[in-house]
Amino acid sequence: MNAIVSEKGQVTIPKEVRDKLGITPGTVLDFQAVKGKIVAVKAVADDESALRQWVGCVKLKHARSVDDYLGKVRDGHRPR
């Protein structure tokens, strides 16, 4: 895949590549020159940033609040 560098030095990363690597708006890339090649690596600022990508990924089978769900789970697993 080819991309053309603009006058400002900007390049559009092809959608197929963005999708495959999970590059979304706001993703920070760290650029390095390695043996005559440009290498871009997704930067992770801290553990919180790494976890933040998973927020909202889990969908409950039945529409209920998280408190209701946790209450039900805890009630079923109380020590006797």
PDB file of N, CA, C and O in Angstrom:
ATOM      1  N   MET A   1       0.830  -1.177   0.000  1.00  0.00           N
ATOM      2  CA  MET A   1       0.000   0.000   0.000  1.00  0.00           C
ATOM      3  C   MET A   1       0.874   1.239   0.000  1.00  0.00           C
ATOM      4  O   MET A   1       1.848   1.300   0.724  1.00  0.00           O
ATOM      5  N   ASN A   2       0.486   2.188  -0.783  1.00  0.00           N
ATOM      6  CA  ASN A   2       1.237   3.433  -0.855  1.00  0.00           C
ATOM      7  C   ASN A   2       0.436   4.577  -0.277  1.00  0.00           C
ATOM      8  O   ASN A   2      -0.797   4.554  -0.281  1.00  0.00           O
ATOM      9  N   ALA A   3       1.138   5.582   0.221  1.00  0.00           N
ATOM     10  CA  ALA A   3       0.525   6.816   0.695  1.00  0.00           C
ATOM     11  C   ALA A   3       1.446   7.951   0.275  1.00  0.00           C
ATOM     12  O   ALA A   3       2.660   7.776   0.189  1.00  0.00           O
ATOM     13  N   ILE A   4       0.868   9.091  -0.006  1.00  0.00           N
ATOM     14  CA  ILE A   4       1.645  10.247  -0.453  1.00  0.00           C
ATOM     15  C   ILE A   4       1.815  11.216   0.717  1.00  0.00           C
ATOM     16  O   ILE A   4       0.852  11.541   1.416  1.00  0.00           O
ATOM     17  N   VAL A   5       3.039  11.675   0.909  1.00  0.00           N
ATOM     18  CA  VAL A   5       3.343  12.632   1.968  1.00  0.00           C
ATOM     19  C   VAL A   5       2.929  14.027   1.494  1.00  0.00           C
ATOM     20  O   VAL A   5       3.307  14.450   0.399  1.00  0.00           O
ATOM     21  N   SER A   6       2.146  14.729   2.328  1.00  0.00           N
ATOM     22  CA  SER A   6       1.696  16.077   1.971  1.00  0.00           C
ATOM     23  C   SER A   6       2.822  17.088   2.190  1.00  0.00           C
ATOM     24  O   SER A   6       3.879  16.753   2.743  1.00  0.00           O
ATOM     25  N   GLU A   7       2.571  18.341   1.782  1.00  0.00           N
ATOM     26  CA  GLU A   7       3.563  19.405   1.978  1.00  0.00           C
ATOM     27  C   GLU A   7       3.878  19.616   3.454  1.00  0.00           C
ATOM     28  O   GLU A   7       4.970  20.042   3.812  1.00  0.00           O
ATOM     29  N   LYS A   8       2.919  19.302   4.334  1.00  0.00           N
ATOM     30  CA  LYS A   8       3.122  19.454   5.773  1.00  0.00           C
ATOM     31  C   LYS A   8       3.745  18.217   6.402  1.00  0.00           C
ATOM     32  O   LYS A   8       3.903  18.137   7.613  1.00  0.00           O
ATOM     33  N   GLY A   9       4.070  17.201   5.598  1.00  0.00           N
ATOM     34  CA  GLY A   9       4.669  15.980   6.127  1.00  0.00           C
ATOM     35  C   GLY A   9       3.649  14.990   6.637  1.00  0.00           C
ATOM     36  O   GLY A   9       3.981  14.037   7.334  1.00  0.00           O
ATOM     37  N   GLN A  10       2.375  15.192   6.302  1.00  0.00           N
ATOM     38  CA  GLN A  10       1.316  14.312   6.781  1.00  0.00           C
ATOM     39  C   GLN A  10       1.075  13.161   5.816  1.00  0.00           C
ATOM     40  O   GLN A  10       1.211  13.301   4.603  1.00  0.00           O
ATOM     41  N   VAL A  11       0.696  12.019   6.398  1.00  0.00           N
ATOM     42  CA  VAL A  11       0.383  10.825   5.624  1.00  0.00           C
ATOM     43  C   VAL A  11      -0.912  10.247   6.176  1.00  0.00           C
ATOM     44  O   VAL A  11      -1.112  10.207   7.390  1.00  0.00           O
ATOM     45  N   THR A  12      -1.785   9.775   5.290  1.00  0.00           N
ATOM     46  CA  THR A  12      -3.000   9.107   5.732  1.00  0.00           C
ATOM     47  C   THR A  12      -2.712   7.619   5.822  1.00  0.00           C
ATOM     48  O   THR A  12      -2.271   7.002   4.850  1.00  0.00           O
ATOM     49  N   ILE A  13      -2.941   7.056   6.998  1.00  0.00           N
ATOM     50  CA  ILE A  13      -2.756   5.617   7.181  1.00  0.00           C
ATOM     51  C   ILE A  13      -3.968   4.939   6.562  1.00  0.00           C
ATOM     52  O   ILE A  13      -5.108   5.253   6.903  1.00  0.00           O
ATOM     53  N   PRO A  14      -3.755   4.008   5.632  1.00  0.00           N
ATOM     54  CA  PRO A  14      -4.885   3.343   4.970  1.00  0.00           C
ATOM     55  C   PRO A  14      -5.835   2.704   5.988  1.00  0.00           C
ATOM     56  O   PRO A  14      -5.410   2.167   7.007  1.00  0.00           O
ATOM     57  N   LYS A  15      -7.143   2.791   5.703  1.00  0.00           N
ATOM     58  CA  LYS A  15      -8.175   2.285   6.615  1.00  0.00           C
ATOM     59  C   LYS A  15      -7.950   0.827   6.968  1.00  0.00           C
ATOM     60  O   LYS A  15      -8.105   0.423   8.118  1.00  0.00           O
ATOM     61  N   GLU A  16      -7.589   0.013   6.013  1.00  0.00           N
ATOM     62  CA  GLU A  16      -7.350  -1.418   6.264  1.00  0.00           C
ATOM     63  C   GLU A  16      -6.286  -1.605   7.346  1.00  0.00           C
ATOM     64  O   GLU A  16      -6.420  -2.453   8.232  1.00  0.00           O
ATOM     65  N   VAL A  17      -5.239  -0.807   7.290  1.00  0.00           N
ATOM     66  CA  VAL A  17      -4.148  -0.895   8.271  1.00  0.00           C
ATOM     67  C   VAL A  17      -4.637  -0.383   9.630  1.00  0.00           C
ATOM     68  O   VAL A  17      -4.373  -0.997  10.666  1.00  0.00           O
ATOM     69  N   ARG A  18      -5.358   0.757   9.632  1.00  0.00           N
ATOM     70  CA  ARG A  18      -5.894   1.300  10.897  1.00  0.00           C
ATOM     71  C   ARG A  18      -6.798   0.292  11.574  1.00  0.00           C
ATOM     72  O   ARG A  18      -6.696   0.064  12.788  1.00  0.00           O
ATOM     73  N   ASP A  19      -7.690  -0.323  10.797  1.00  0.00           N
ATOM     74  CA  ASP A  19      -8.614  -1.311  11.369  1.00  0.00           C
ATOM     75  C   ASP A  19      -7.872  -2.514  11.926  1.00  0.00           C
ATOM     76  O   ASP A  19      -8.162  -2.990  13.024  1.00  0.00           O
ATOM     77  N   LYS A  20      -6.909  -3.012  11.179  1.00  0.00           N
ATOM     78  CA  LYS A  20      -6.160  -4.205  11.595  1.00  0.00           C
ATOM     79  C   LYS A  20      -5.368  -3.959  12.884  1.00  0.00           C
ATOM     80  O   LYS A  20      -5.260  -4.844  13.730  1.00  0.00           O
ATOM     81  N   LEU A  21      -4.858  -2.734  13.044  1.00  0.00           N
ATOM     82  CA  LEU A  21      -4.015  -2.420  14.198  1.00  0.00           C
ATOM     83  C   LEU A  21      -4.763  -1.701  15.318  1.00  0.00           C
ATOM     84  O   LEU A  21      -4.183  -1.383  16.355  1.00  0.00           O
ATOM     85  N   GLY A  22      -6.044  -1.428  15.106  1.00  0.00           N
ATOM     86  CA  GLY A  22      -6.820  -0.760  16.153  1.00  0.00           C
ATOM     87  C   GLY A  22      -6.443   0.692  16.352  1.00  0.00           C
ATOM     88  O   GLY A  22      -6.503   1.213  17.462  1.00  0.00           O
ATOM     89  N   ILE A  23      -6.053   1.350  15.286  1.00  0.00           N
ATOM     90  CA  ILE A  23      -5.698   2.765  15.362  1.00  0.00           C
ATOM     91  C   ILE A  23      -6.969   3.577  15.132  1.00  0.00           C
ATOM     92  O   ILE A  23      -7.584   3.493  14.072  1.00  0.00           O
ATOM     93  N   THR A  24      -7.370   4.322  16.160  1.00  0.00           N
ATOM     94  CA  THR A  24      -8.590   5.109  16.108  1.00  0.00           C
ATOM     95  C   THR A  24      -8.243   6.577  16.348  1.00  0.00           C
ATOM     96  O   THR A  24      -7.120   6.885  16.771  1.00  0.00           O
ATOM     97  N   PRO A  25      -9.194   7.496  16.087  1.00  0.00           N
ATOM     98  CA  PRO A  25      -8.909   8.905  16.366  1.00  0.00           C
ATOM     99  C   PRO A  25      -8.463   9.087  17.819  1.00  0.00           C
ATOM    100  O   PRO A  25      -9.051   8.525  18.731  1.00  0.00           O
ATOM    101  N   GLY A  26      -7.390   9.810  17.999  1.00  0.00           N
ATOM    102  CA  GLY A  26      -6.851  10.036  19.343  1.00  0.00           C
ATOM    103  C   GLY A  26      -5.731   9.081  19.714  1.00  0.00           C
ATOM    104  O   GLY A  26      -5.048   9.278  20.714  1.00  0.00           O
ATOM    105  N   THR A  27      -5.520   8.035  18.906  1.00  0.00           N
ATOM    106  CA  THR A  27      -4.418   7.106  19.177  1.00  0.00           C
ATOM    107  C   THR A  27      -3.096   7.845  19.011  1.00  0.00           C
ATOM    108  O   THR A  27      -2.897   8.557  18.034  1.00  0.00           O
ATOM    109  N   VAL A  28      -2.213   7.687  19.978  1.00  0.00           N
ATOM    110  CA  VAL A  28      -0.896   8.326  19.919  1.00  0.00           C
ATOM    111  C   VAL A  28       0.092   7.332  19.319  1.00  0.00           C
ATOM    112  O   VAL A  28       0.172   6.180  19.747  1.00  0.00           O
ATOM    113  N   LEU A  29       0.826   7.783  18.297  1.00  0.00           N
ATOM    114  CA  LEU A  29       1.842   6.950  17.671  1.00  0.00           C
ATOM    115  C   LEU A  29       3.223   7.512  17.976  1.00  0.00           C
ATOM    116  O   LEU A  29       3.436   8.720  17.917  1.00  0.00           O
ATOM    117  N   ASP A  30       4.158   6.634  18.288  1.00  0.00           N
ATOM    118  CA  ASP A  30       5.551   7.004  18.535  1.00  0.00           C
ATOM    119  C   ASP A  30       6.326   6.648  17.277  1.00  0.00           C
ATOM    120  O   ASP A  30       6.366   5.480  16.884  1.00  0.00           O
ATOM    121  N   PHE A  31       6.916   7.650  16.611  1.00  0.00           N
ATOM    122  CA  PHE A  31       7.653   7.420  15.368  1.00  0.00           C
ATOM    123  C   PHE A  31       9.141   7.301  15.636  1.00  0.00           C
ATOM    124  O   PHE A  31       9.705   8.052  16.434  1.00  0.00           O
ATOM    125  N   GLN A  32       9.764   6.350  14.964  1.00  0.00           N
ATOM    126  CA  GLN A  32      11.205   6.139  15.075  1.00  0.00           C
ATOM    127  C   GLN A  32      11.774   5.847  13.688  1.00  0.00           C
ATOM    128  O   GLN A  32      11.078   5.302  12.836  1.00  0.00           O
ATOM    129  N   ALA A  33      13.023   6.205  13.488  1.00  0.00           N
ATOM    130  CA  ALA A  33      13.742   5.849  12.262  1.00  0.00           C
ATOM    131  C   ALA A  33      14.629   4.660  12.601  1.00  0.00           C
ATOM    132  O   ALA A  33      15.497   4.752  13.464  1.00  0.00           O
ATOM    133  N   VAL A  34      14.380   3.519  11.957  1.00  0.00           N
ATOM    134  CA  VAL A  34      15.135   2.301  12.237  1.00  0.00           C
ATOM    135  C   VAL A  34      15.687   1.744  10.935  1.00  0.00           C
ATOM    136  O   VAL A  34      14.924   1.335  10.052  1.00  0.00           O
ATOM    137  N   LYS A  35      17.004   1.749  10.805  1.00  0.00           N
ATOM    138  CA  LYS A  35      17.675   1.210   9.621  1.00  0.00           C
ATOM    139  C   LYS A  35      17.059   1.717   8.319  1.00  0.00           C
ATOM    140  O   LYS A  35      16.731   0.954   7.413  1.00  0.00           O
ATOM    141  N   GLY A  36      16.844   3.023   8.240  1.00  0.00           N
ATOM    142  CA  GLY A  36      16.324   3.638   7.029  1.00  0.00           C
ATOM    143  C   GLY A  36      14.826   3.482   6.809  1.00  0.00           C
ATOM    144  O   GLY A  36      14.316   3.806   5.747  1.00  0.00           O
ATOM    145  N   LYS A  37      14.111   2.992   7.822  1.00  0.00           N
ATOM    146  CA  LYS A  37      12.665   2.823   7.711  1.00  0.00           C
ATOM    147  C   LYS A  37      11.979   3.632   8.801  1.00  0.00           C
ATOM    148  O   LYS A  37      12.540   3.865   9.866  1.00  0.00           O
ATOM    149  N   ILE A  38      10.744   4.043   8.518  1.00  0.00           N
ATOM    150  CA  ILE A  38       9.929   4.715   9.529  1.00  0.00           C
ATOM    151  C   ILE A  38       9.119   3.646  10.247  1.00  0.00           C
ATOM    152  O   ILE A  38       8.441   2.845   9.615  1.00  0.00           O
ATOM    153  N   VAL A  39       9.211   3.639  11.570  1.00  0.00           N
ATOM    154  CA  VAL A  39       8.463   2.681  12.377  1.00  0.00           C
ATOM    155  C   VAL A  39       7.555   3.482  13.317  1.00  0.00           C
ATOM    156  O   VAL A  39       8.021   4.366  14.022  1.00  0.00           O
ATOM    157  N   ALA A  40       6.259   3.164  13.272  1.00  0.00           N
ATOM    158  CA  ALA A  40       5.301   3.822  14.159  1.00  0.00           C
ATOM    159  C   ALA A  40       4.758   2.777  15.117  1.00  0.00           C
ATOM    160  O   ALA A  40       4.325   1.704  14.705  1.00  0.00           O
ATOM    161  N   VAL A  41       4.794   3.097  16.414  1.00  0.00           N
ATOM    162  CA  VAL A  41       4.320   2.180  17.447  1.00  0.00           C
ATOM    163  C   VAL A  41       3.246   2.898  18.259  1.00  0.00           C
ATOM    164  O   VAL A  41       3.421   4.063  18.617  1.00  0.00           O
ATOM    165  N   LYS A  42       2.133   2.192  18.528  1.00  0.00           N
ATOM    166  CA  LYS A  42       1.099   2.791  19.370  1.00  0.00           C
ATOM    167  C   LYS A  42       1.675   3.009  20.753  1.00  0.00           C
ATOM    168  O   LYS A  42       2.206   2.094  21.369  1.00  0.00           O
ATOM    169  N   ALA A  43       1.586   4.234  21.238  1.00  0.00           N
ATOM    170  CA  ALA A  43       2.107   4.583  22.556  1.00  0.00           C
ATOM    171  C   ALA A  43       1.023   4.373  23.613  1.00  0.00           C
ATOM    172  O   ALA A  43      -0.138   4.682  23.380  1.00  0.00           O
ATOM    173  N   VAL A  44       1.406   3.830  24.748  1.00  0.00           N
ATOM    174  CA  VAL A  44       0.506   3.680  25.886  1.00  0.00           C
ATOM    175  C   VAL A  44       1.119   4.481  27.021  1.00  0.00           C
ATOM    176  O   VAL A  44       2.217   4.186  27.479  1.00  0.00           O
ATOM    177  N   ALA A  45       0.391   5.515  27.462  1.00  0.00           N
ATOM    178  CA  ALA A  45       0.929   6.426  28.475  1.00  0.00           C
ATOM    179  C   ALA A  45       1.079   5.750  29.830  1.00  0.00           C
ATOM    180  O   ALA A  45       2.069   5.908  30.502  1.00  0.00           O
ATOM    181  N   ASP A  46       0.058   4.961  30.241  1.00  0.00           N
ATOM    182  CA  ASP A  46       0.119   4.292  31.532  1.00  0.00           C
ATOM    183  C   ASP A  46      -0.902   3.162  31.548  1.00  0.00           C
ATOM    184  O   ASP A  46      -1.637   2.952  30.601  1.00  0.00           O
ATOM    185  N   ASP A  47      -0.934   2.419  32.636  1.00  0.00           N
ATOM    186  CA  ASP A  47      -1.858   1.289  32.747  1.00  0.00           C
ATOM    187  C   ASP A  47      -3.307   1.719  32.614  1.00  0.00           C
ATOM    188  O   ASP A  47      -4.123   1.015  32.049  1.00  0.00           O
ATOM    189  N   GLU A  48      -3.640   2.895  33.137  1.00  0.00           N
ATOM    190  CA  GLU A  48      -5.018   3.372  33.060  1.00  0.00           C
ATOM    191  C   GLU A  48      -5.448   3.539  31.606  1.00  0.00           C
ATOM    192  O   GLU A  48      -6.551   3.185  31.230  1.00  0.00           O
ATOM    193  N   SER A  49      -4.553   4.055  30.763  1.00  0.00           N
ATOM    194  CA  SER A  49      -4.880   4.225  29.347  1.00  0.00           C
ATOM    195  C   SER A  49      -5.109   2.878  28.677  1.00  0.00           C
ATOM    196  O   SER A  49      -5.987   2.737  27.834  1.00  0.00           O
ATOM    197  N   ALA A  50      -4.317   1.894  29.040  1.00  0.00           N
ATOM    198  CA  ALA A  50      -4.470   0.569  28.452  1.00  0.00           C
ATOM    199  C   ALA A  50      -5.813  -0.041  28.841  1.00  0.00           C
ATOM    200  O   ALA A  50      -6.464  -0.706  28.038  1.00  0.00           O
ATOM    201  N   LEU A  51      -6.254   0.187  30.064  1.00  0.00           N
ATOM    202  CA  LEU A  51      -7.533  -0.349  30.526  1.00  0.00           C
ATOM    203  C   LEU A  51      -8.714   0.429  29.967  1.00  0.00           C
ATOM    204  O   LEU A  51      -9.777  -0.127  29.724  1.00  0.00           O
ATOM    205  N   ARG A  52      -8.535   1.710  29.746  1.00  0.00           N
ATOM    206  CA  ARG A  52      -9.623   2.573  29.289  1.00  0.00           C
ATOM    207  C   ARG A  52     -10.228   2.074  27.974  1.00  0.00           C
ATOM    208  O   ARG A  52     -11.414   2.242  27.732  1.00  0.00           O
ATOM    209  N   GLN A  53      -9.439   1.432  27.115  1.00  0.00           N
ATOM    210  CA  GLN A  53      -9.954   0.946  25.835  1.00  0.00           C
ATOM    211  C   GLN A  53     -11.016  -0.135  26.002  1.00  0.00           C
ATOM    212  O   GLN A  53     -11.807  -0.378  25.109  1.00  0.00           O
ATOM    213  N   TRP A  54     -11.059  -0.776  27.178  1.00  0.00           N
ATOM    214  CA  TRP A  54     -12.009  -1.864  27.405  1.00  0.00           C
ATOM    215  C   TRP A  54     -13.291  -1.401  28.078  1.00  0.00           C
ATOM    216  O   TRP A  54     -14.250  -2.173  28.172  1.00  0.00           O
ATOM    217  N   VAL A  55     -13.328  -0.149  28.526  1.00  0.00           N
ATOM    218  CA  VAL A  55     -14.520   0.359  29.200  1.00  0.00           C
ATOM    219  C   VAL A  55     -15.713   0.308  28.245  1.00  0.00           C
ATOM    220  O   VAL A  55     -15.632   0.771  27.118  1.00  0.00           O
ATOM    221  N   GLY A  56     -16.790  -0.289  28.706  1.00  0.00           N
ATOM    222  CA  GLY A  56     -18.013  -0.366  27.906  1.00  0.00           C
ATOM    223  C   GLY A  56     -18.055  -1.515  26.923  1.00  0.00           C
ATOM    224  O   GLY A  56     -18.994  -1.629  26.144  1.00  0.00           O
ATOM    225  N   CYS A  57     -17.064  -2.395  26.943  1.00  0.00           N
ATOM    226  CA  CYS A  57     -17.022  -3.503  25.984  1.00  0.00           C
ATOM    227  C   CYS A  57     -17.949  -4.653  26.354  1.00  0.00           C
ATOM    228  O   CYS A  57     -18.371  -5.397  25.488  1.00  0.00           O
ATOM    229  N   VAL A  58     -18.255  -4.799  27.629  1.00  0.00           N
ATOM    230  CA  VAL A  58     -19.076  -5.927  28.069  1.00  0.00           C
ATOM    231  C   VAL A  58     -20.549  -5.527  28.029  1.00  0.00           C
ATOM    232  O   VAL A  58     -20.939  -4.493  28.524  1.00  0.00           O
ATOM    233  N   LYS A  59     -21.358  -6.358  27.414  1.00  0.00           N
ATOM    234  CA  LYS A  59     -22.794  -6.125  27.351  1.00  0.00           C
ATOM    235  C   LYS A  59     -23.496  -7.201  28.171  1.00  0.00           C
ATOM    236  O   LYS A  59     -23.209  -8.385  28.017  1.00  0.00           O
ATOM    237  N   LEU A  60     -24.386  -6.783  29.065  1.00  0.00           N
ATOM    238  CA  LEU A  60     -25.139  -7.729  29.875  1.00  0.00           C
ATOM    239  C   LEU A  60     -26.283  -8.307  29.041  1.00  0.00           C
ATOM    240  O   LEU A  60     -26.858  -7.623  28.205  1.00  0.00           O
ATOM    241  N   LYS A  61     -26.614  -9.585  29.296  1.00  0.00           N
ATOM    242  CA  LYS A  61     -27.691 -10.234  28.551  1.00  0.00           C
ATOM    243  C   LYS A  61     -29.017  -9.528  28.756  1.00  0.00           C
ATOM    244  O   LYS A  61     -29.800  -9.367  27.850  1.00  0.00           O
ATOM    245  N   HIS A  62     -29.297  -9.154  29.976  1.00  0.00           N
ATOM    246  CA  HIS A  62     -30.563  -8.511  30.305  1.00  0.00           C
ATOM    247  C   HIS A  62     -30.288  -7.068  30.696  1.00  0.00           C
ATOM    248  O   HIS A  62     -29.341  -6.794  31.407  1.00  0.00           O
ATOM    249  N   ALA A  63     -31.138  -6.179  30.228  1.00  0.00           N
ATOM    250  CA  ALA A  63     -30.949  -4.759  30.542  1.00  0.00           C
ATOM    251  C   ALA A  63     -31.196  -4.531  32.028  1.00  0.00           C
ATOM    252  O   ALA A  63     -32.315  -4.660  32.504  1.00  0.00           O
ATOM    253  N   ARG A  64     -30.138  -4.281  32.764  1.00  0.00           N
ATOM    254  CA  ARG A  64     -30.249  -3.952  34.179  1.00  0.00           C
ATOM    255  C   ARG A  64     -29.021  -3.137  34.555  1.00  0.00           C
ATOM    256  O   ARG A  64     -28.034  -3.110  33.828  1.00  0.00           O
ATOM    257  N   SER A  65     -29.084  -2.484  35.693  1.00  0.00           N
ATOM    258  CA  SER A  65     -27.953  -1.661  36.116  1.00  0.00           C
ATOM    259  C   SER A  65     -26.826  -2.560  36.617  1.00  0.00           C
ATOM    260  O   SER A  65     -27.034  -3.725  36.970  1.00  0.00           O
ATOM    261  N   VAL A  66     -25.643  -2.005  36.655  1.00  0.00           N
ATOM    262  CA  VAL A  66     -24.484  -2.744  37.159  1.00  0.00           C
ATOM    263  C   VAL A  66     -24.705  -3.119  38.621  1.00  0.00           C
ATOM    264  O   VAL A  66     -24.390  -4.230  39.046  1.00  0.00           O
ATOM    265  N   ASP A  67     -25.293  -2.201  39.404  1.00  0.00           N
ATOM    266  CA  ASP A  67     -25.563  -2.492  40.822  1.00  0.00           C
ATOM    267  C   ASP A  67     -26.503  -3.687  40.965  1.00  0.00           C
ATOM    268  O   ASP A  67     -26.295  -4.553  41.814  1.00  0.00           O
ATOM    269  N   ASP A  68     -27.575  -3.732  40.137  1.00  0.00           N
ATOM    270  CA  ASP A  68     -28.504  -4.869  40.181  1.00  0.00           C
ATOM    271  C   ASP A  68     -27.780  -6.170  39.841  1.00  0.00           C
ATOM    272  O   ASP A  68     -27.954  -7.189  40.502  1.00  0.00           O
ATOM    273  N   TYR A  69     -26.960  -6.120  38.803  1.00  0.00           N
ATOM    274  CA  TYR A  69     -26.228  -7.314  38.369  1.00  0.00           C
ATOM    275  C   TYR A  69     -25.278  -7.799  39.471  1.00  0.00           C
ATOM    276  O   TYR A  69     -25.258  -8.976  39.814  1.00  0.00           O
ATOM    277  N   LEU A  70     -24.499  -6.876  40.032  1.00  0.00           N
ATOM    278  CA  LEU A  70     -23.549  -7.268  41.078  1.00  0.00           C
ATOM    279  C   LEU A  70     -24.270  -7.789  42.311  1.00  0.00           C
ATOM    280  O   LEU A  70     -23.821  -8.743  42.948  1.00  0.00           O
ATOM    281  N   GLY A  71     -25.400  -7.180  42.660  1.00  0.00           N
ATOM    282  CA  GLY A  71     -26.181  -7.660  43.795  1.00  0.00           C
ATOM    283  C   GLY A  71     -26.644  -9.085  43.583  1.00  0.00           C
ATOM    284  O   GLY A  71     -26.549  -9.931  44.482  1.00  0.00           O
ATOM    285  N   LYS A  72     -27.109  -9.386  42.384  1.00  0.00           N
ATOM    286  CA  LYS A  72     -27.581 -10.741  42.075  1.00  0.00           C
ATOM    287  C   LYS A  72     -26.421 -11.736  42.125  1.00  0.00           C
ATOM    288  O   LYS A  72     -26.530 -12.815  42.697  1.00  0.00           O
ATOM    289  N   VAL A  73     -25.296 -11.362  41.534  1.00  0.00           N
ATOM    290  CA  VAL A  73     -24.124 -12.256  41.535  1.00  0.00           C
ATOM    291  C   VAL A  73     -23.635 -12.495  42.954  1.00  0.00           C
ATOM    292  O   VAL A  73     -23.340 -13.619  43.333  1.00  0.00           O
ATOM    293  N   ARG A  74     -23.561 -11.448  43.748  1.00  0.00           N
ATOM    294  CA  ARG A  74     -23.075 -11.581  45.122  1.00  0.00           C
ATOM    295  C   ARG A  74     -24.020 -12.404  45.979  1.00  0.00           C
ATOM    296  O   ARG A  74     -23.601 -13.175  46.822  1.00  0.00           O
ATOM    297  N   ASP A  75     -25.315 -12.225  45.791  1.00  0.00           N
ATOM    298  CA  ASP A  75     -26.301 -13.007  46.552  1.00  0.00           C
ATOM    299  C   ASP A  75     -26.142 -14.499  46.282  1.00  0.00           C
ATOM    300  O   ASP A  75     -26.276 -15.314  47.179  1.00  0.00           O
ATOM    301  N   GLY A  76     -25.829 -14.842  45.060  1.00  0.00           N
ATOM    302  CA  GLY A  76     -25.688 -16.254  44.681  1.00  0.00           C
ATOM    303  C   GLY A  76     -24.375 -16.869  45.129  1.00  0.00           C
ATOM    304  O   GLY A  76     -24.207 -18.080  45.091  1.00  0.00           O
ATOM    305  N   HIS A  77     -23.427 -16.053  45.571  1.00  0.00           N
ATOM    306  CA  HIS A  77     -22.106 -16.584  45.943  1.00  0.00           C
ATOM    307  C   HIS A  77     -21.704 -16.233  47.377  1.00  0.00           C
ATOM    308  O   HIS A  77     -20.545 -16.180  47.694  1.00  0.00           O
ATOM    309  N   ARG A  78     -22.680 -16.005  48.225  1.00  0.00           N
ATOM    310  CA  ARG A  78     -22.342 -15.687  49.622  1.00  0.00           C
ATOM    311  C   ARG A  78     -21.923 -16.957  50.352  1.00  0.00           C
ATOM    312  O   ARG A  78     -22.539 -18.016  50.191  1.00  0.00           O
ATOM    313  N   PRO A  79     -20.877 -16.863  51.186  1.00  0.00           N
ATOM    314  CA  PRO A  79     -20.473 -18.039  51.965  1.00  0.00           C
ATOM    315  C   PRO A  79     -21.546 -18.412  52.969  1.00  0.00           C
ATOM    316  O   PRO A  79     -22.222 -17.553  53.511  1.00  0.00           O
ATOM    317  N   ARG A  80     -21.728 -19.700  53.210  1.00  0.00           N
ATOM    318  CA  ARG A  80     -22.762 -20.174  54.137  1.00  0.00           C
ATOM    319  C   ARG A  80     -22.173 -20.562  55.451  1.00  0.00           C
ATOM    320  O   ARG A  80     -21.133 -20.954  55.655  1.00  0.00           O
TER     321      ARG A  80
END
